[in-house]
Coordinates of C-alpha atoms and ligand atoms in Angstrom, one line a residue:
X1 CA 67.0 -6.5 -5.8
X2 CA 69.8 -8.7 -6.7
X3 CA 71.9 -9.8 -3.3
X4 CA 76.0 -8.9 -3.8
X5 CA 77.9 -11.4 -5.8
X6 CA 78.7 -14.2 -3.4
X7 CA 80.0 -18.0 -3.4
X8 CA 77.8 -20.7 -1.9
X9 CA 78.9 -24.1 -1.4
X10 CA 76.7 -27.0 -0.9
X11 CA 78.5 -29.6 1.3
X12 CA 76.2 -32.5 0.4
X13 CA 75.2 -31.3 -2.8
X14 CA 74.0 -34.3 -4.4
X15 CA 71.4 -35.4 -1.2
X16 CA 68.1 -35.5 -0.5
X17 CA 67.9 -31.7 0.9
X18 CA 69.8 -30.4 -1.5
X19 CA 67.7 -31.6 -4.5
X20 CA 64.3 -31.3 -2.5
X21 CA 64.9 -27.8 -1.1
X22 CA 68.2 -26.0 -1.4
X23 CA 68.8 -26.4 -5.4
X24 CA 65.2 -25.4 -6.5
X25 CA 64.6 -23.0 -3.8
X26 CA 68.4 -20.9 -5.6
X27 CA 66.7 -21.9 -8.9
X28 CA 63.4 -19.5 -7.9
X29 CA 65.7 -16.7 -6.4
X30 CA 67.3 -16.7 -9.5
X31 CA 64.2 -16.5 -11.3
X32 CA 62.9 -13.4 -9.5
X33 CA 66.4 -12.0 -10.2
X34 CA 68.1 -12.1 -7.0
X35 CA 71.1 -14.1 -7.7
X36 CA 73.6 -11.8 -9.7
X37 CA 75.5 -13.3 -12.6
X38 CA 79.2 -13.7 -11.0
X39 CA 77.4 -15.5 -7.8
X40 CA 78.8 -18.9 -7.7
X41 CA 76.9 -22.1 -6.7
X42 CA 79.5 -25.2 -6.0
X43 CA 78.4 -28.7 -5.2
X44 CA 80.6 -30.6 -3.1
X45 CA 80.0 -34.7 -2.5
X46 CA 81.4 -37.3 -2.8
X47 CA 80.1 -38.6 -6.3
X48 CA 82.1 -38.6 -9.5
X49 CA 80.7 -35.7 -11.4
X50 CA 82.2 -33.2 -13.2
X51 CA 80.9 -29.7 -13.9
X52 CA 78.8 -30.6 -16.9
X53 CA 77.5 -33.6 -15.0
X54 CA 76.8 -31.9 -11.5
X55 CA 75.0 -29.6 -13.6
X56 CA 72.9 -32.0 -15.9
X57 CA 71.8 -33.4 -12.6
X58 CA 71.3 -30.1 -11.1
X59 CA 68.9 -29.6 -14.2
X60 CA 67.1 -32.9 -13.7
X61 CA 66.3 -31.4 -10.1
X62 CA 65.1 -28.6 -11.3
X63 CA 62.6 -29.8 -13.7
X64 CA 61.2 -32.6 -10.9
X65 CA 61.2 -29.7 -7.7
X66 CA 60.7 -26.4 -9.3
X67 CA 57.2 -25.0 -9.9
X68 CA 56.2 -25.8 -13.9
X69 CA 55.5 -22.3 -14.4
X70 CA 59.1 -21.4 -13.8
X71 CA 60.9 -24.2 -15.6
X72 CA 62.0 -22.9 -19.1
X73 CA 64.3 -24.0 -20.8
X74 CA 66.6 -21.1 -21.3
X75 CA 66.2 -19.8 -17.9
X76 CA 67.6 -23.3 -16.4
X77 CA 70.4 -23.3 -18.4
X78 CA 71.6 -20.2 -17.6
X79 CA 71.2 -21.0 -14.2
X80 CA 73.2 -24.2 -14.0
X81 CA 75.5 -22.6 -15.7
X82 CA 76.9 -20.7 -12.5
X83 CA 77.1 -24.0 -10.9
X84 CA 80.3 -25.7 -10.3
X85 CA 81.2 -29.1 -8.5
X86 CA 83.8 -30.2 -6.7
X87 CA 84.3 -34.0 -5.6
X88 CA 85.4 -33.7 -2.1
X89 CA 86.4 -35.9 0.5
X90 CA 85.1 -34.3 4.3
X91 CA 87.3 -36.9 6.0
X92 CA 90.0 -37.1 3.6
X93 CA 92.1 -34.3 1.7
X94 CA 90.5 -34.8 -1.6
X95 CA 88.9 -31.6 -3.0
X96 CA 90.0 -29.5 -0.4
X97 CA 92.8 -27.0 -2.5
X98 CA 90.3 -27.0 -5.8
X99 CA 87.6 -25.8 -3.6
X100 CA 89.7 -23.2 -2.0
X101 CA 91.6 -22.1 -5.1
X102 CA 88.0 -21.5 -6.8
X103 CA 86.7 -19.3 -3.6
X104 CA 86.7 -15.5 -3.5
X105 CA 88.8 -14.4 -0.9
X106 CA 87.3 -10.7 -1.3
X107 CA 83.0 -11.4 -0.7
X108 CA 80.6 -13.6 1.4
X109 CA 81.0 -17.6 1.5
X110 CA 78.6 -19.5 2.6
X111 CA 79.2 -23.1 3.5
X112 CA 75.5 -24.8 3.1
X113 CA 76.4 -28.5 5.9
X114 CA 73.9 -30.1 4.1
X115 CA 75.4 -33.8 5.8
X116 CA 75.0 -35.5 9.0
X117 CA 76.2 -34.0 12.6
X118 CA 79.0 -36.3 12.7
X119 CA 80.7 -34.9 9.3
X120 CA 80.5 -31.1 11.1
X121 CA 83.5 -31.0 13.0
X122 CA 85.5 -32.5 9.3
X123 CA 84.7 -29.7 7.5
X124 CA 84.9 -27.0 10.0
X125 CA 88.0 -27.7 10.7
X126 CA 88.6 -28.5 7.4
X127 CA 87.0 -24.9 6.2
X128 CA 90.0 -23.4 9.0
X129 CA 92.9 -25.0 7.7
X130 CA 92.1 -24.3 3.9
X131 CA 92.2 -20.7 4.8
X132 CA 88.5 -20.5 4.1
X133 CA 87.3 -19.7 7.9
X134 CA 87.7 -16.1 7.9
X135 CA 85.1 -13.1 8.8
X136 CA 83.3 -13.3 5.9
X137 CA 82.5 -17.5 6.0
X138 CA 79.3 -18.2 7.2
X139 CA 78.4 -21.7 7.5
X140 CA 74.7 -23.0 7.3
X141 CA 74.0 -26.1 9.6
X142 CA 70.7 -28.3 9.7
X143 CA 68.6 -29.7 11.9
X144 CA 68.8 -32.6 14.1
X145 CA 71.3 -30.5 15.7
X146 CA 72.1 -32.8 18.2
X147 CA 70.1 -35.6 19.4
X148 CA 70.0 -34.2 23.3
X149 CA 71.4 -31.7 25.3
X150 CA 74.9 -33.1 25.6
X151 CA 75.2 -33.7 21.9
X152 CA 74.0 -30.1 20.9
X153 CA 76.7 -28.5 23.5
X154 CA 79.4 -30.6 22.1
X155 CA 77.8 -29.3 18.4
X156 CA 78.2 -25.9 19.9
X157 CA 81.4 -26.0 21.3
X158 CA 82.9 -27.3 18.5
X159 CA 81.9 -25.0 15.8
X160 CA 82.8 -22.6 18.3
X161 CA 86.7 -23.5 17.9
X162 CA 86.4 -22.0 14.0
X163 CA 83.4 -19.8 13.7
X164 CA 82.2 -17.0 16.0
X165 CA 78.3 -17.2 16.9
X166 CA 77.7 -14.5 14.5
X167 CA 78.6 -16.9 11.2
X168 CA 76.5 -19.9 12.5
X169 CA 73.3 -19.8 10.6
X170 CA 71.7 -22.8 12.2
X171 CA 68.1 -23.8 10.2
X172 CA 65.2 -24.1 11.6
X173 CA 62.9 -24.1 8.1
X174 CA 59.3 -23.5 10.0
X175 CA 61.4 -19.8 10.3
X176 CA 61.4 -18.8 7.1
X177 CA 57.6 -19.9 6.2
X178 CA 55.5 -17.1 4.9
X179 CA 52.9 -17.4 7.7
X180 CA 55.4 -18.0 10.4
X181 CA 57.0 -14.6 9.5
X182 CA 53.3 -13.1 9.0
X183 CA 52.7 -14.3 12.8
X184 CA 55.1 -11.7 13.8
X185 CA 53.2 -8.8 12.0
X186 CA 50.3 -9.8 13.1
X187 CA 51.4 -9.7 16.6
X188 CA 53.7 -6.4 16.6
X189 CA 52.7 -4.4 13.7
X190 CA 48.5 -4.3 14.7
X191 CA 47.1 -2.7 18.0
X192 CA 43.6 -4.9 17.9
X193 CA 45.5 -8.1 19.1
X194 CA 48.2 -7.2 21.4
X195 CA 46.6 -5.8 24.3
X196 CA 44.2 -9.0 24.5
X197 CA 47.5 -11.4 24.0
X198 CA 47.9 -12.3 27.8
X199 CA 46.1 -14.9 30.5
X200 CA 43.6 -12.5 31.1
X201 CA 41.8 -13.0 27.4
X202 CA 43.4 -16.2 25.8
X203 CA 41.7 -19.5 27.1
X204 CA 44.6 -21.5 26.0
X205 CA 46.7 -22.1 22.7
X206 CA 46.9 -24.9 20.4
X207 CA 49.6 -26.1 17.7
X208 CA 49.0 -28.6 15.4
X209 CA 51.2 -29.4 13.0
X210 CA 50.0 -32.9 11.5
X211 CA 51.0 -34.8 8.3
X212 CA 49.6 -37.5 5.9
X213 CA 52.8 -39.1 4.5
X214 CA 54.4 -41.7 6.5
X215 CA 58.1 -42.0 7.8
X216 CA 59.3 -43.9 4.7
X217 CA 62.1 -42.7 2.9
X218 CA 63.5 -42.0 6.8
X219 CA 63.4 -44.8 8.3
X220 CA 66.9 -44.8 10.0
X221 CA 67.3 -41.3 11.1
X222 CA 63.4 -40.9 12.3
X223 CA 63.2 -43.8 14.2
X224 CA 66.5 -42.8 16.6
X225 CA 64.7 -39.6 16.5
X226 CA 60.8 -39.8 17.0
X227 CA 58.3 -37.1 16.9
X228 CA 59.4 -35.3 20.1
X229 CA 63.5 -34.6 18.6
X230 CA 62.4 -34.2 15.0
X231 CA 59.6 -32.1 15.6
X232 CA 58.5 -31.0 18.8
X233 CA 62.3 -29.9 19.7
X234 CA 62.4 -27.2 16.8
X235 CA 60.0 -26.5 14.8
X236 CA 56.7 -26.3 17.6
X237 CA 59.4 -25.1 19.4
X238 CA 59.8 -22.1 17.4
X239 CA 56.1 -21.6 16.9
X240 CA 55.1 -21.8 20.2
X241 CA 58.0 -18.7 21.1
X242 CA 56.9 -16.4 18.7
X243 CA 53.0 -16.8 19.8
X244 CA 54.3 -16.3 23.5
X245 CA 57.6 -14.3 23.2
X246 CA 56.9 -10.5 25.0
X247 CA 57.4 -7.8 21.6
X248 CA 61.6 -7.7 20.8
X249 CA 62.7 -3.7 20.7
X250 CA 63.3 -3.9 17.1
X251 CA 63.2 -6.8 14.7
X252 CA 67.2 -7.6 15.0
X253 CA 68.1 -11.0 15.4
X254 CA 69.4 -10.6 19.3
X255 CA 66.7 -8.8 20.3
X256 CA 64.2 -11.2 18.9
X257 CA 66.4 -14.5 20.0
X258 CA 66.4 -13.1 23.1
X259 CA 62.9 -12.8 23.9
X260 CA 62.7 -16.5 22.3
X261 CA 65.4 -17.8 24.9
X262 CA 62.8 -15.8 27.6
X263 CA 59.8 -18.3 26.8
X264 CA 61.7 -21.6 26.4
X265 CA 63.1 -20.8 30.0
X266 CA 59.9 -20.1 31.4
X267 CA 58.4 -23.6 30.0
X268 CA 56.9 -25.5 32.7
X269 CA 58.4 -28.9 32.9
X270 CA 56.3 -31.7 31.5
X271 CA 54.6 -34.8 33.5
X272 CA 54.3 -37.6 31.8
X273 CA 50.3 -37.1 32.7
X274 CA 50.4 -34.3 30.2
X275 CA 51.5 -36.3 27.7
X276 CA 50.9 -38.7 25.0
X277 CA 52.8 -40.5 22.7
X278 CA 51.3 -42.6 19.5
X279 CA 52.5 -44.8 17.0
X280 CA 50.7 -45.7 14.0
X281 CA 49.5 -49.2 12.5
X282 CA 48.3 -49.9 8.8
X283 CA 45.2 -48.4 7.2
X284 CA 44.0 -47.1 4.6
X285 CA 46.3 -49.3 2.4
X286 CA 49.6 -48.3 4.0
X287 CA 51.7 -50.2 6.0
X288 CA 51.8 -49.5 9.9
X289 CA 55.2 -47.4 11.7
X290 CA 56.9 -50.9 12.4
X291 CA 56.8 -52.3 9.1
X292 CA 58.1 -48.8 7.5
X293 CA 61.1 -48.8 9.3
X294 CA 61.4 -52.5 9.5
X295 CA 62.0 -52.9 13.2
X296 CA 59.2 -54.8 15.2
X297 CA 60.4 -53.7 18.3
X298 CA 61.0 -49.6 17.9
X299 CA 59.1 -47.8 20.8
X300 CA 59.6 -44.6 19.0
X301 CA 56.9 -42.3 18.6
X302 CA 55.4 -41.0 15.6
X303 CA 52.9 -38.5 17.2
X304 CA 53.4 -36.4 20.5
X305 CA 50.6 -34.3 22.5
X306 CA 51.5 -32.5 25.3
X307 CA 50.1 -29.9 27.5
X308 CA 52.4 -27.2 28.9
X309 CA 52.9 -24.0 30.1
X310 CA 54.9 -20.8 30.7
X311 CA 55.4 -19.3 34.2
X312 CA 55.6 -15.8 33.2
X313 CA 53.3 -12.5 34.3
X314 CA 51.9 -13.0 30.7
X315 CA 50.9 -16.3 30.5
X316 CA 50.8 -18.1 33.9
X317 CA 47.1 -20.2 34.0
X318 CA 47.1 -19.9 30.1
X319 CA 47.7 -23.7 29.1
X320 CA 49.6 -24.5 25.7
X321 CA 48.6 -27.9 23.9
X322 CA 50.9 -29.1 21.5
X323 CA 50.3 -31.8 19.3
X324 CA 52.0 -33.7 16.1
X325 CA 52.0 -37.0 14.5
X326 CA 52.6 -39.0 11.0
X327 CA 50.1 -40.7 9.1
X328 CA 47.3 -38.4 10.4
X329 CA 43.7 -37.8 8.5
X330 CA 45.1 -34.7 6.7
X331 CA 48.4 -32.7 6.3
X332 CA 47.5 -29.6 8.4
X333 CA 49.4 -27.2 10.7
X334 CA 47.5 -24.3 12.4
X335 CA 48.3 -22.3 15.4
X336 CA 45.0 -21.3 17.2
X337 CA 44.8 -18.4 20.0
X338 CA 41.2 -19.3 21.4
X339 CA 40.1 -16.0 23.8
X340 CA 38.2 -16.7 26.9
X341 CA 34.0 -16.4 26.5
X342 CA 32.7 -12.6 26.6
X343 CA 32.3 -12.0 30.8
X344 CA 28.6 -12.2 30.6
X345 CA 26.3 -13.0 27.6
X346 CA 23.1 -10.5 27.4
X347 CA 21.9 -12.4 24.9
X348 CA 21.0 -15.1 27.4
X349 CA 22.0 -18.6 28.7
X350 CA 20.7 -20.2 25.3
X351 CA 23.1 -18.1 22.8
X352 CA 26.0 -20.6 23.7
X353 CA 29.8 -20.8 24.3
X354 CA 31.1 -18.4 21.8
X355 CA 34.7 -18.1 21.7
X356 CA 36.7 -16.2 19.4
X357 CA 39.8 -17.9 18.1
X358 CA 42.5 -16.1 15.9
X359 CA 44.0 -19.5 13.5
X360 CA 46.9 -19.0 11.7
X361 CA 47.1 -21.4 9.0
X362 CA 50.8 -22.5 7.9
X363 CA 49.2 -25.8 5.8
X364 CA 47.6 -26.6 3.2
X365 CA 46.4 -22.7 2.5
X366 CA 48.3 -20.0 4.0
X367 CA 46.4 -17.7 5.7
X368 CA 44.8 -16.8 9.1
X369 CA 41.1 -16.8 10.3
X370 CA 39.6 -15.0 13.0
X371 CA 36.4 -16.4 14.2
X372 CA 34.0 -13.4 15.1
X373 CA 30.2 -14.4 16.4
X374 CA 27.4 -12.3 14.8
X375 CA 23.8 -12.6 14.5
X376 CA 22.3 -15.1 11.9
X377 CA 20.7 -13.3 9.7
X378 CA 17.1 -13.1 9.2
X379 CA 13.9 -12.3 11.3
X380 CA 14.3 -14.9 13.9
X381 CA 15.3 -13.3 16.7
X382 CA 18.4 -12.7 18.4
X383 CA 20.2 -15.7 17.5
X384 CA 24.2 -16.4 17.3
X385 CA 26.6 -18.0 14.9
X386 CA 30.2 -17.8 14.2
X387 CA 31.5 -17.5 11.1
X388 CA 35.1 -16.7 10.2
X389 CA 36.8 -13.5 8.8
X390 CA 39.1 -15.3 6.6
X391 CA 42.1 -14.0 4.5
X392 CA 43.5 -16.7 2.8
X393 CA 46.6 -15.3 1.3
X394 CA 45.8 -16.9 -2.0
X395 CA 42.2 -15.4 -1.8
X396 CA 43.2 -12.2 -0.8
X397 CA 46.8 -11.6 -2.1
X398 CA 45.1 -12.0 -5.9
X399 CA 47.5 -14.0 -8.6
X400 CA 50.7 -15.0 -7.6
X401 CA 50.0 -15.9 -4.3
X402 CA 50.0 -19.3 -5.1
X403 CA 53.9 -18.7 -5.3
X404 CA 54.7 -17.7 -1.7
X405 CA 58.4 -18.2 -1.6
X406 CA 59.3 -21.5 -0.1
X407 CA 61.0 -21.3 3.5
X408 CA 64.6 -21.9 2.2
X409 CA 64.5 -19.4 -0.4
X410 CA 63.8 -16.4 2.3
X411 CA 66.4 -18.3 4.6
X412 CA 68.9 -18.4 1.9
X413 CA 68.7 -15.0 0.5
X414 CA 69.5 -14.1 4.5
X415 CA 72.2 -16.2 5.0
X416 CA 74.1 -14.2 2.2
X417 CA 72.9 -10.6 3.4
X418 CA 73.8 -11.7 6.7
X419 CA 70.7 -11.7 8.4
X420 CA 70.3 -14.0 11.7
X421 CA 67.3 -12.7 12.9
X422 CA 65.4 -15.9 11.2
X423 CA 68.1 -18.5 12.8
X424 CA 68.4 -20.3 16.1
X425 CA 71.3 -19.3 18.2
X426 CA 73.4 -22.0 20.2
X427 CA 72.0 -20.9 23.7
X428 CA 68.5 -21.1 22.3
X429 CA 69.3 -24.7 20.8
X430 CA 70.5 -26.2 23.8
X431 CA 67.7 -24.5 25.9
X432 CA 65.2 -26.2 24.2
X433 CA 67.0 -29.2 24.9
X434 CA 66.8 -29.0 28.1
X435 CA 63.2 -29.1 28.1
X436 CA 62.7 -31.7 25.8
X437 CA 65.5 -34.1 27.9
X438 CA 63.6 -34.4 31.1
X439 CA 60.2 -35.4 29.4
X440 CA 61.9 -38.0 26.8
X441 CA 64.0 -39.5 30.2
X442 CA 60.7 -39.6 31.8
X443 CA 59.1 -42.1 29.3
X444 CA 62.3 -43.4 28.9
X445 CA 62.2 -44.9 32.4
X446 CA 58.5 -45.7 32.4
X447 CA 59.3 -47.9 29.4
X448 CA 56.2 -48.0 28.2
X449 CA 55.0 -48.7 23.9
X450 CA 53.9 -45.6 22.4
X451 CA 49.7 -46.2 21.8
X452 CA 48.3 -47.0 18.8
X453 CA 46.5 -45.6 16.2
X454 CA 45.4 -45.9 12.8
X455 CA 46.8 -44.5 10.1
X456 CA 44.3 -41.9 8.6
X457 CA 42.6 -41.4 11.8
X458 CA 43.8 -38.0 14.2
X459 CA 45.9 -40.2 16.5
X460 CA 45.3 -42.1 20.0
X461 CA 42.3 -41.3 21.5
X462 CA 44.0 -40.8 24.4
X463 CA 45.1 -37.4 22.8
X464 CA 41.5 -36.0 22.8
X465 CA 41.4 -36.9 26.4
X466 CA 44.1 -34.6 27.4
X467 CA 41.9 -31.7 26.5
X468 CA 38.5 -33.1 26.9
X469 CA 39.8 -33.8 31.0
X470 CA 40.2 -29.7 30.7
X471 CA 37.3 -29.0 29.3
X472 CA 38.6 -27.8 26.1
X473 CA 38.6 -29.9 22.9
X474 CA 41.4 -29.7 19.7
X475 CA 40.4 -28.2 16.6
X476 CA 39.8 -30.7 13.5
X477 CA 42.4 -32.1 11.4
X478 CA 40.9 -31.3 8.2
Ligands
BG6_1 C1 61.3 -31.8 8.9 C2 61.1 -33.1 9.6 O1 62.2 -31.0 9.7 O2 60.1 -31.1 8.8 C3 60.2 -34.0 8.8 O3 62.4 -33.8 9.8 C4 58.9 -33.2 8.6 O4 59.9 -35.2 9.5 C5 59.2 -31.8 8.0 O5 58.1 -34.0 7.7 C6 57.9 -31.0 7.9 O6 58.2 -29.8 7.2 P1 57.0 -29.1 6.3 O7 57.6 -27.9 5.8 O8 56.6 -30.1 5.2 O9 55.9 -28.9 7.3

C-alpha cells in the first residue's frame, strides 16, 4: 500500500550511509510499490551535482547496493527520476531558499541527518528559520548520538529548541531488523513462552552479536568510539530491553518506550570484574586493530563482554551476558533464553544436563530455534539428545524470504507514516548512557590495554572465563 505523497530530504546525501543503506533501502520500497509517484527524494551535500548528476550517481548506488534481482533498468530510472539534489551549505546560507522553495508546505517532510553530531544543531536551526520546522517536519537522526551522557543531553536539548519529541525519529537500525521485530511476537503474541519468561525458569541470557570484517573504512570515528559506545550503548542495548521489558498495553510507541526505559533503569551497575575488553592483532592475513586505524597507542576496545543484571521482581538472580567484538571467527548475532534444567530428571543421573534454549537468530540466517530434548531414536533404551525445532525464515517462509526487508526500509516507511514505536526516545537515550558512563570511567581510571586476541579467533580467553567462573559457557560463534 503506497505511503501518502511525502518529501524526504537526505542531509548527507552523497555519504557512506546514504549510498550503503538509505538510497537502496527507498529504491526497494519503491519496488514493492510503496513510494507514490509525486513523493520527492532530495539529496542535499555539499558536492557539485546537479539533478542529472545526483541522479546518475544515485543510479550507480543502486546497481552496486540493491539486490540484482531488483535492478532493472527501467525500474531505476524511473526511480531516480523523483530524485532531486540540492548543493547545500549546513554552516553557510547556500541552498537553504532552493530547498525550501522546492518543499511542500501542505504534507510530511522528513529531514534524513545523515552527517556528524556536530552539523545537528546547523540544520535544525537552519530547518526553523527557513520556515521548514513546522508540525509536519520530522527529522531522522543517527547514531553515535552522543559520545556520553553529557553530550547526548546537550543533543537533546538542542533539538528540543526546534522540534517537539514527537518529530525526533532517532535510529537505532537493530529496531527495524525482521527478527528484532519478530522477538516481540514471539514474546507477546504466543502463550507457550511468556509464563516461563521470568528468574524462576530462565538460567540466564546471552547476546552475541559478533562480526568478521575489521574496523577499516572507520578508523577515525571507531576508535574515539570502541565497542562499548558503538555497540553495546544501542544496539545490545535495545536487544537486551525487548528480551527483558514486562509486555507494553498495546504496541504504541510510548507504551512500548516506556517499558524499555523500565529495564535500562533497573540495570545493575557493572564491575569492572564482570567485564572484559579485547582488542584484536593480525591473523589470518589481516592486519591487527592498531595497524587499521594507524595509532600504536589506541586502548580502544574492539570487543566488550560483560555480565549484568536487572533488579526487578522478573528478573532479579537471572544474569545477562553480553558480548561483541570485530574480527571474530564468524559474523553472527543470536540472542539465546537458556531455561533452567527440568527440577528432577526420572530418567536418571546419566541422561545429562539438558537445557532448553529458545535462540533467535538476527545473522547470518534469520530465524529462531528452540532446542527441545527427546529420546534418540532406536531400541537402546531410554537415552536423550537435543535436537533443535528450527524455523529458519528462509526455510519456512518458502521463496522470497531471502528478501526480508532491510532494517532501514521498515524504519523509513515509518518515519513517513509517523510511527515512533521503532525509535529511541531522548530519555531512553540518555538512560542508557548513564549506564554505560560509570563502566567506561571505570576502565578509564584503571588504565589498563584492552587484551588481545587474534583475529579469526572468538576473542580473549578471558571472555570464556567470565561464564565458565559461573558455571555456564557461551554458545559458539559459528
Ligand atoms: C553499526 C556500527 O551501528 O552497526 C558498526 O557502527 C556495526 O560498527 C554495524 O558494524 C552492525 O550492523 P549490522 O546490521 O551489520 O549487524
Amino acid at each position: 500500500i503506497p505511503v501518502d505523497p511525502f518529501d524526504l530530504v537526505v542531509f548527507g546525501g552523497t555519504g557512506d550511509l546514504a549510498r550503503r543503506k538509505i538510497l537502496p533501502a527507498l529504491y526497494r520500497r519503491f519496488c514493492a510499490g510503496q513510494i507514490p509517484d509525486e513523493a520527492n527524494i532530495i539529496g542535499a551535500a555539499r558536492s557539485e551535482f546537479d539533478d542529472a548528476g545526483y541522479r546518475a550517481f544515485v543510479r550507480d548506488t543502486i546497481l552496486e547496493f540493491a539486490p540484482v534481482t531488483l535492478c532493472e533498468d527501467g525500474a531505476i530510472d524511473t526511480f531516480c527520476d523523483r530524485v532531486r539534489y540540492i548543493k547545500l551549505d549546513a554552516r553557510g546560507d547556500e541552498g537553504w531558499e532552493a530547498l525550501a522553495r522546492i518543499i511542500h508546505a501542505d504534507r510530511v517532510r522528513a529531514f534524513y541527518f545523515s552527517v556528524g553530531p556536530q552539523l545537528f544543531a546547523d540544520l535544525a536551526e537552519r530547518l526553523h528559520r527557513h520556515g521548514m520546522a513546522s508540525g509536519e517536519t520530522r527529522i531522522v537522526v543517527e547514531k553515535p548520538f552522543g559520545h556520553d551522557l553529557a553530550s547526548a543531553r546537550e543533543l537533546n536539548t538542542m533539538l528540543a529548541r526546534h522540534f517537539d519529541e514527537t518529530q525526533i525519529y532517532r535510529i537505532d537500525h537493530y529496531l527495524g531488523k525482521e527478527t528484532v521485530q519478530n522477538l516481540m511476537a514471539i514474546r507477546f503474541a504466543n502463550m507457550l513462552f511468556e509464563p516461563l519468561w521470568n528468574s524462576q525458569y530462565v538460567d540466564h541470557i546471552q547476546i552475541t552479536v559478533a562480526e568478521s570484517m575489521g574496523v577499516a573504512g572507520r578508523e577515525e570515528f571507531y576508535d574515539r568510539a570502541g565497542a562499548m559506545r558503538d555497540m553495546m550503548q544501542n544496539h545490545m542495548m535495545q536487544l537486551l530491553c525487548l528480551i527483558a521489558m514486562e509486555p507494553p498495553a498495546k504496541f504504541e510507541p510510548d507504551a512500548v518506550r516506556d517499558e524499555k526505559l523500565k529495564v535500562i533503569r533497573a540495570l545493575d551497575t557493572v564491575v569492572l570484574d564482570d567485564i572484559v575488553r579485547g582488542q584484536y592483532e593480525a591473523g589470518e592475513d589481516k592486519p591487527g586493530y592498531l595497524d587499521d586505524v594507524g595509532n600504536s597507542e589506541s586502548t580502544t576496545e574492539s570487543f566488550v563482554a560483560l555480565k549484568t543484571g536487572i533488579g526487578n521482581w522478573r528478573w532479579a538472580g537471572t544474569p545477562f551476558y553480553l558480548r561483541t567484538g570485530k574480527r571474530l571467527r564468524a559474523r553472527t548475532s543470536e540472542i539465546a533464553v537458556v531455561f533452567k534444567d527440568a527440577p528432577h530428571s526420572i530418567f536418571g543421573a546419566d541422561a545429562g544436563r539438558h537445557a532448553n534454549i529458545l535462540t533467535i537468530v538476527l545473522q547470518p540466517n534469520e530465524g529462531i530455534e528452540l532446542g527441545v530434548t527427546i529420546k534418540e531414536p532406536g531400541p537402546g533404551g531410554m537415552r536423550l539428545i537435543d535436537v533443535p525445532l528450527d524455523m529458519s525464515f528462509a526455510e519456512t517462509l518458502g521463496p522470497g524470504a531471502e528478501l526480508v526487508p532491510d532494517a532501514y526500509e521498515r524504519l523509513i516507511m515509518d518515519v513517513i507514516r509517523g510511527n515512533q514505536t521503532l525509535f529511541m526516545r531522548g530519555d531512553e537515550v540518555e538512560a542508557a548512557w548513564r549506564w554505560t558512563d560509570p563502566i567506561i570511567a571505570q576502565w578509564e581510571e584503571k588504565g589498563e590495554r584492552p587484551l588481545p586476541y587474534e583475529s579469526g579467533s572468538t576473542g580473549p580467553e578471558d571472555a570464556l572465563a567470565l561464564m565458565h567462573r559461573d558455571g555456564r559457557r557461551w554458545r559458539e560463534i559459528r
